[in-house]
Short mmCIF file of C-alpha atoms in Angstrom, two decimals:
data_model
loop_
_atom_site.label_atom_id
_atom_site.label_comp_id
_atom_site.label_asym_id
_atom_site.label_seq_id
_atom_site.Cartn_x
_atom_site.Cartn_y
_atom_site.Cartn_z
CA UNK A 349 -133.63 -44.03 146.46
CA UNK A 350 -133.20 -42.46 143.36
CA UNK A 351 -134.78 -39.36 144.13
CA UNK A 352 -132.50 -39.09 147.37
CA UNK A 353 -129.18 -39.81 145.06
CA UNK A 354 -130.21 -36.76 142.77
CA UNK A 355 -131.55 -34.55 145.72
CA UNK A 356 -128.29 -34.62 147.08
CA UNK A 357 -126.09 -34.41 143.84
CA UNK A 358 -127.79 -31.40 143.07
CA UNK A 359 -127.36 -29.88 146.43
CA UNK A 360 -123.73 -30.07 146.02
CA UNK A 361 -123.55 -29.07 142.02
CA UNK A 362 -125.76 -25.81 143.81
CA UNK A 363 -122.46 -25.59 146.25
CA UNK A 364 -119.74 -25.93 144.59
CA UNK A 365 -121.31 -23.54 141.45
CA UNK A 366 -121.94 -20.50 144.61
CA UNK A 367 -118.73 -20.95 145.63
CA UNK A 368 -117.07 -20.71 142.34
CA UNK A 369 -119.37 -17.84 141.51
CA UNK A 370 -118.51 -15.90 144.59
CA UNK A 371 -114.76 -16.49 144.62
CA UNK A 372 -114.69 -15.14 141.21
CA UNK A 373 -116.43 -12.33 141.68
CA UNK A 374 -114.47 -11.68 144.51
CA UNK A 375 -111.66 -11.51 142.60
CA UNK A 376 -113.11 -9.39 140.07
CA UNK A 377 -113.73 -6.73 142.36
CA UNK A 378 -110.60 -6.65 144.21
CA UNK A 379 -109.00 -6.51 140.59
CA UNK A 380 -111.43 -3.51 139.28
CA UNK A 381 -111.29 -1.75 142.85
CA UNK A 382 -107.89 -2.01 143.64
CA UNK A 383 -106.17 1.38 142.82
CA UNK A 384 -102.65 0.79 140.69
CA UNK A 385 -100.76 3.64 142.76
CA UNK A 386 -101.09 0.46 145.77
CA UNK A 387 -99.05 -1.26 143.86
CA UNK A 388 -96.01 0.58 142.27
CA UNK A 389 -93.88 -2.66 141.21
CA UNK A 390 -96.77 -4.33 139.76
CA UNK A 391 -96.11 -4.17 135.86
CA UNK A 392 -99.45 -2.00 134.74
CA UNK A 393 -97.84 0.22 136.69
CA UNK A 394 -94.48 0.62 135.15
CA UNK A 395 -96.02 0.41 131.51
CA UNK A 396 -98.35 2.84 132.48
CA UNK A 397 -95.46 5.19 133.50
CA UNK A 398 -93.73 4.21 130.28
CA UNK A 399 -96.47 5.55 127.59
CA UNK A 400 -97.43 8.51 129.90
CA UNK A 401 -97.00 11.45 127.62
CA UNK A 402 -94.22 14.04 128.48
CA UNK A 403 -94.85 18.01 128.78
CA UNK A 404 -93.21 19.48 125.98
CA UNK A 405 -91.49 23.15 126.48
CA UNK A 406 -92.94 25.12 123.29
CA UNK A 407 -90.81 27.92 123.76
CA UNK A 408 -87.02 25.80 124.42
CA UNK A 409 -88.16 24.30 121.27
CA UNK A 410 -89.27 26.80 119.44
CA UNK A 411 -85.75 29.20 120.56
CA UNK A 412 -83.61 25.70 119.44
CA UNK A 413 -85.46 25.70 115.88
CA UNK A 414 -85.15 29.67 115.85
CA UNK A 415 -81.58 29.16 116.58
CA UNK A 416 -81.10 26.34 113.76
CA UNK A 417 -82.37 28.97 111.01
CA UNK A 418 -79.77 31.64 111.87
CA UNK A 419 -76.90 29.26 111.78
CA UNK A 420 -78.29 28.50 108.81
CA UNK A 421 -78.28 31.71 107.31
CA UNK A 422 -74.89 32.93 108.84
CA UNK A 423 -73.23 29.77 107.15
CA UNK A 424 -75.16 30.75 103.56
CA UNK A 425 -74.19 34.01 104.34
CA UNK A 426 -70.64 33.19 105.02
CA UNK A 427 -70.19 31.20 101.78
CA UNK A 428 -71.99 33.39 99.34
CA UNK A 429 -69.40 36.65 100.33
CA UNK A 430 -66.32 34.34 100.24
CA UNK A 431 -67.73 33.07 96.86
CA UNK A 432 -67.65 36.68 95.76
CA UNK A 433 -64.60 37.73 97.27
CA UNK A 434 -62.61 35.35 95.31
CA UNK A 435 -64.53 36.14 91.93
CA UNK A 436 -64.09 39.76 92.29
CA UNK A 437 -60.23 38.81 93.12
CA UNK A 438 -60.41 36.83 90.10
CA UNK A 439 -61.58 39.30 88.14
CA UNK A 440 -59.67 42.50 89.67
CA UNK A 441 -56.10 39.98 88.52
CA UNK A 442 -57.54 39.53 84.74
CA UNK A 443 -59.08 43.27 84.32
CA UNK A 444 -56.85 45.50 82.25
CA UNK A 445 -56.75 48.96 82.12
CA UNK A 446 -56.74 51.59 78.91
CA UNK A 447 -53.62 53.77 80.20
CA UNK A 448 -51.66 56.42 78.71
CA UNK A 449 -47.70 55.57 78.98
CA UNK A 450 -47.10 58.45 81.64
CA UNK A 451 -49.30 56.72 83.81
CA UNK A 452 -48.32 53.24 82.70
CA UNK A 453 -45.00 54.30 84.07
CA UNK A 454 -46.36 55.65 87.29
CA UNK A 455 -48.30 52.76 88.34
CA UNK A 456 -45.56 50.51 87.54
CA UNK A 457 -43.27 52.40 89.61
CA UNK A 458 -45.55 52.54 92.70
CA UNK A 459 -46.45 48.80 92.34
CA UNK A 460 -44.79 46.62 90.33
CA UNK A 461 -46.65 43.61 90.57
CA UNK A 462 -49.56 45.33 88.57
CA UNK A 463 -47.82 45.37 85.41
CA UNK A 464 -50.83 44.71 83.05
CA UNK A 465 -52.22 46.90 81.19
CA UNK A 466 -54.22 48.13 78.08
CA UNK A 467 -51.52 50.73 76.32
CA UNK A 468 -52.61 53.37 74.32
CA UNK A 469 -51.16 56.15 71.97
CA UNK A 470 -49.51 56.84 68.61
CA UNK A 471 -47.04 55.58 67.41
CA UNK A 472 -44.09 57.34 67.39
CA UNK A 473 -42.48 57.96 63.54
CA UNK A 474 -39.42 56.59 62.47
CA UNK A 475 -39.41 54.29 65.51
CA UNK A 476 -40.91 50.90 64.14
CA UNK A 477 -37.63 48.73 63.47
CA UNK A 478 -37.12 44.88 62.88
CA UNK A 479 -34.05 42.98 64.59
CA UNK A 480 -32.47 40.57 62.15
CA UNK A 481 -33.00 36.79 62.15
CA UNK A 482 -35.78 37.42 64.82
CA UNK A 483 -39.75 37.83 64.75
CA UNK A 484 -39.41 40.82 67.02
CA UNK A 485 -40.75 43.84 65.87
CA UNK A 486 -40.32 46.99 67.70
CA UNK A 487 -42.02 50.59 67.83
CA UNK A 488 -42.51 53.22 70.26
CA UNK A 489 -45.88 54.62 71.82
CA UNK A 490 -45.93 57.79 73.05
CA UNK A 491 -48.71 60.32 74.91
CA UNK A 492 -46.25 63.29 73.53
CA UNK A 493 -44.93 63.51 77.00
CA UNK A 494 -43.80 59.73 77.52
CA UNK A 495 -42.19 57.73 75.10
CA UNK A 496 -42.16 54.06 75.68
CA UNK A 497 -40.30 51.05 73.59
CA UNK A 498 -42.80 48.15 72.94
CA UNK A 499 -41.57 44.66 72.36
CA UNK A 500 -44.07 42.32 69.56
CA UNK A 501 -43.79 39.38 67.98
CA UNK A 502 -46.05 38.34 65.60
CA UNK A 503 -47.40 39.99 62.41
CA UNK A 504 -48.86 43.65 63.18
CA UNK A 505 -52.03 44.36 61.88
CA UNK A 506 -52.62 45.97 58.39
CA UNK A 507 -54.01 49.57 59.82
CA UNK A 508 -50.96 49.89 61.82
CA UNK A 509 -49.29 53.13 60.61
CA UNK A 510 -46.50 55.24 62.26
CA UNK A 511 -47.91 58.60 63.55
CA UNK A 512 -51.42 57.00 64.32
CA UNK A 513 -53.22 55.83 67.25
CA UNK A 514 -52.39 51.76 68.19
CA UNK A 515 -54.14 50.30 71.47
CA UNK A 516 -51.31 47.59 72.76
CA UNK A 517 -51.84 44.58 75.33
CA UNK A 518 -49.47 43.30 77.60
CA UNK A 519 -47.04 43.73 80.51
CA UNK A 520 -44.66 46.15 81.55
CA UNK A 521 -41.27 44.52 82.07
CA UNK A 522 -37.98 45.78 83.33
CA UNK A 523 -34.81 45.91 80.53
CA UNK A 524 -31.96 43.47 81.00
CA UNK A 525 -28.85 45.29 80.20
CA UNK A 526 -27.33 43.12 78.38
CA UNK A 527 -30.16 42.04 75.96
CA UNK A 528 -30.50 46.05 75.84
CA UNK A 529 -26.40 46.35 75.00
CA UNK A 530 -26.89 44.11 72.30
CA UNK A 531 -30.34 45.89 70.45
CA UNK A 532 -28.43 49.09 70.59
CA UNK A 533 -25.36 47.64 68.95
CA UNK A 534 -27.63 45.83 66.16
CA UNK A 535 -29.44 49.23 65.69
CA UNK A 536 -27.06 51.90 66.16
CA UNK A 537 -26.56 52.56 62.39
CA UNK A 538 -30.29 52.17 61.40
CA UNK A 539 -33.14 55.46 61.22
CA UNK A 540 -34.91 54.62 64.24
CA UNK A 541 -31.82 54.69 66.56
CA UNK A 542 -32.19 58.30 67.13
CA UNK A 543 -36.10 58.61 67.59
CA UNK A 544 -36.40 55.46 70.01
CA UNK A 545 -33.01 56.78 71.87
CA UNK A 546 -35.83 58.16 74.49
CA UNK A 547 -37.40 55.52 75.23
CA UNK A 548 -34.98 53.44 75.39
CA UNK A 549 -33.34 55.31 78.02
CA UNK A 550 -35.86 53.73 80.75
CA UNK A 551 -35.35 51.51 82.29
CA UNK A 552 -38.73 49.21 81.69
CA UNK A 553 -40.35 48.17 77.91
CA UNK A 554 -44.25 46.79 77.39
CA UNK A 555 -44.13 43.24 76.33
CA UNK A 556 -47.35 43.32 73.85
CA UNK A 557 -49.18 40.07 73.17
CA UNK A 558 -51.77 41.88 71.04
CA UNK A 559 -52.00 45.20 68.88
CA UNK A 560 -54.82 46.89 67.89
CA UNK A 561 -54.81 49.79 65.31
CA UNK A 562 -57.31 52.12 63.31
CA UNK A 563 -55.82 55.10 60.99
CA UNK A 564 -58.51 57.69 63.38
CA UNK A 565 -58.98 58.40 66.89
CA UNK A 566 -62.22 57.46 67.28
CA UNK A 567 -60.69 53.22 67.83
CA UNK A 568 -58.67 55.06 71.06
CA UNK A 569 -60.42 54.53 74.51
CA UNK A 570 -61.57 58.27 75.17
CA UNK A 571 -59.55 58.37 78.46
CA UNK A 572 -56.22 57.94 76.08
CA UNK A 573 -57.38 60.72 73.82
CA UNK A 574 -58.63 63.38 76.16
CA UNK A 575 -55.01 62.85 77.63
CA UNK A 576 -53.34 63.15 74.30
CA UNK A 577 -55.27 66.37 73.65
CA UNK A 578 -54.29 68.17 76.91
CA UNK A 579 -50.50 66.83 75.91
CA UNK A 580 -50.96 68.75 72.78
CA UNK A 581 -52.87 71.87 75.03
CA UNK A 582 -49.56 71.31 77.40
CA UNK A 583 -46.60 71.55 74.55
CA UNK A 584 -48.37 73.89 72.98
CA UNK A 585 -48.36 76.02 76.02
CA UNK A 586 -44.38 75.34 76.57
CA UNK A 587 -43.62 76.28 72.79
CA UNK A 588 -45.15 79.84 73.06
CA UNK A 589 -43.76 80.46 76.82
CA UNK A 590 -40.28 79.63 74.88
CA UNK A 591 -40.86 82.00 71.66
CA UNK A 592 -41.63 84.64 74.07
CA UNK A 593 -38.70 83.53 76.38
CA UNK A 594 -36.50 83.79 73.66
CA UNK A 595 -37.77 87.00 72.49
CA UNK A 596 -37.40 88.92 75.35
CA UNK A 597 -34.05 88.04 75.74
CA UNK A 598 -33.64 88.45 72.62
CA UNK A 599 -34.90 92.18 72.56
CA UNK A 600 -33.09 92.59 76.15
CA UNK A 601 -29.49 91.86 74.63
CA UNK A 602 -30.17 94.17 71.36
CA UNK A 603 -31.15 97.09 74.21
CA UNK A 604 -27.57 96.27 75.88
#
């Protein structure tokens, strides 16, 4: 009896384990052999389109990056010549010029706005005169063509002499008659009247806010000096052309 209970018990454990077995494997295989592309909702699917790597273009890319750099560039570019535009503009406004008064005059005349400059020339003798109950002092420069009245306040320096070469700084400005009336009433009886009578004639003075002065030539910017030698060349010229002017008419009225 007990052999016939067990006989059977393991008949069925042998069933039900083949059955298992086979329905498993079954299931297996139709999982392994089962191509995904059957299936294109099934979510391997979709995550395996998701993490499929995309073809990248070298060349767009490598034209976008190439196009980045010049950008790049023309910006730098850009802001490195406006950096120096305004610095040289800067610098063109603040730069002053070593200028005789002749041409002083003729650069002020053309363009007024550029009014600074670096004066040089002697100073003219007899011409340095102080305005009462004011710190003013004023002098002439000249080139020995072009005589021009500058205006300083402040205490000249020790080397300045009359008849010797000064370097000014400062601005040409135009004369306001009636400041002008009232400095030729003030100095009418003095010295210098007569000798600055030239200059004052203009109708623009140089404002200085600095004087420079050596008793030689050799403290004058070489520009101002080779122009005050070929004004000396120049009146030299004029003088004898005059003495011989005046001789020859001279000679031609004794012959009448």
């Amino acid at each position: 009896m007990a052999s016939r209970f067990s006989f059977r018990f393991l008949r069925r454990y042998h069933h039900c384990t083949t059955a298992t077995t086979a329905t498993f494997i079954s299931k297996s295989h139709s999982l392994v052999h089962t191509p995904i592309s059957n299936h294109p909702h099934h979510p391997l699917f979709a995550r395996f389109l998701s993490t499929r790597p995309k073809k990248v273009d070298i060349g767009a890319r490598a034209r976008q990056l190439q196009n980045r750099r010049l950008w790049g560039y023309a910006l730098s570019f850009s802001c490195i010549a406006g950096f120096i535009v305004i610095v040289l503009n800067q610098f063109q406004d603040q730069l002053i010029f070593y200028i005789t008064p002749t041409d002083a005059l003729e650069k002020y005349t053309s363009d007024p706005s550029k009014s600074r400059f670096r004066l040089g020339g002697l100073v003219l003798e007899k011409s340095v005169a102080n305005l009462p109950s004011s710190p003013e002092t004023q002098f002439v420069i000249t080139d020995l063509i072009t005589d021009i009245l500058v205006k300083y306040e402040g205490s000249l320096p020790d080397l300045f002499r009359e008849g010797h070469s000064v370097v000014v700084e400062g601005f040409i400005k135009p004369f306001d008659e009636e400041i002008r009336k009232k400095e030729e009433a003030i100095l009418k009886n003095s010295s210098s009247f007569g000798v600055t009578e030239k200059a004052r004639s203009l109708e623009c003075y140089f404002a200085a806010n600095e004087v420079l002065a050596k008793h030689d030539e050799k403290y004058m910017p070489a520009e101002v000096a080779n122009a005050i030698e070929k004004n000396k060349k120049k009146l030299l010229e004029e003088e004898e052309k005059s003495k011989e002017e005046a001789l020859i008419n001279a000679s031609a009225s004794a012959k009448a």
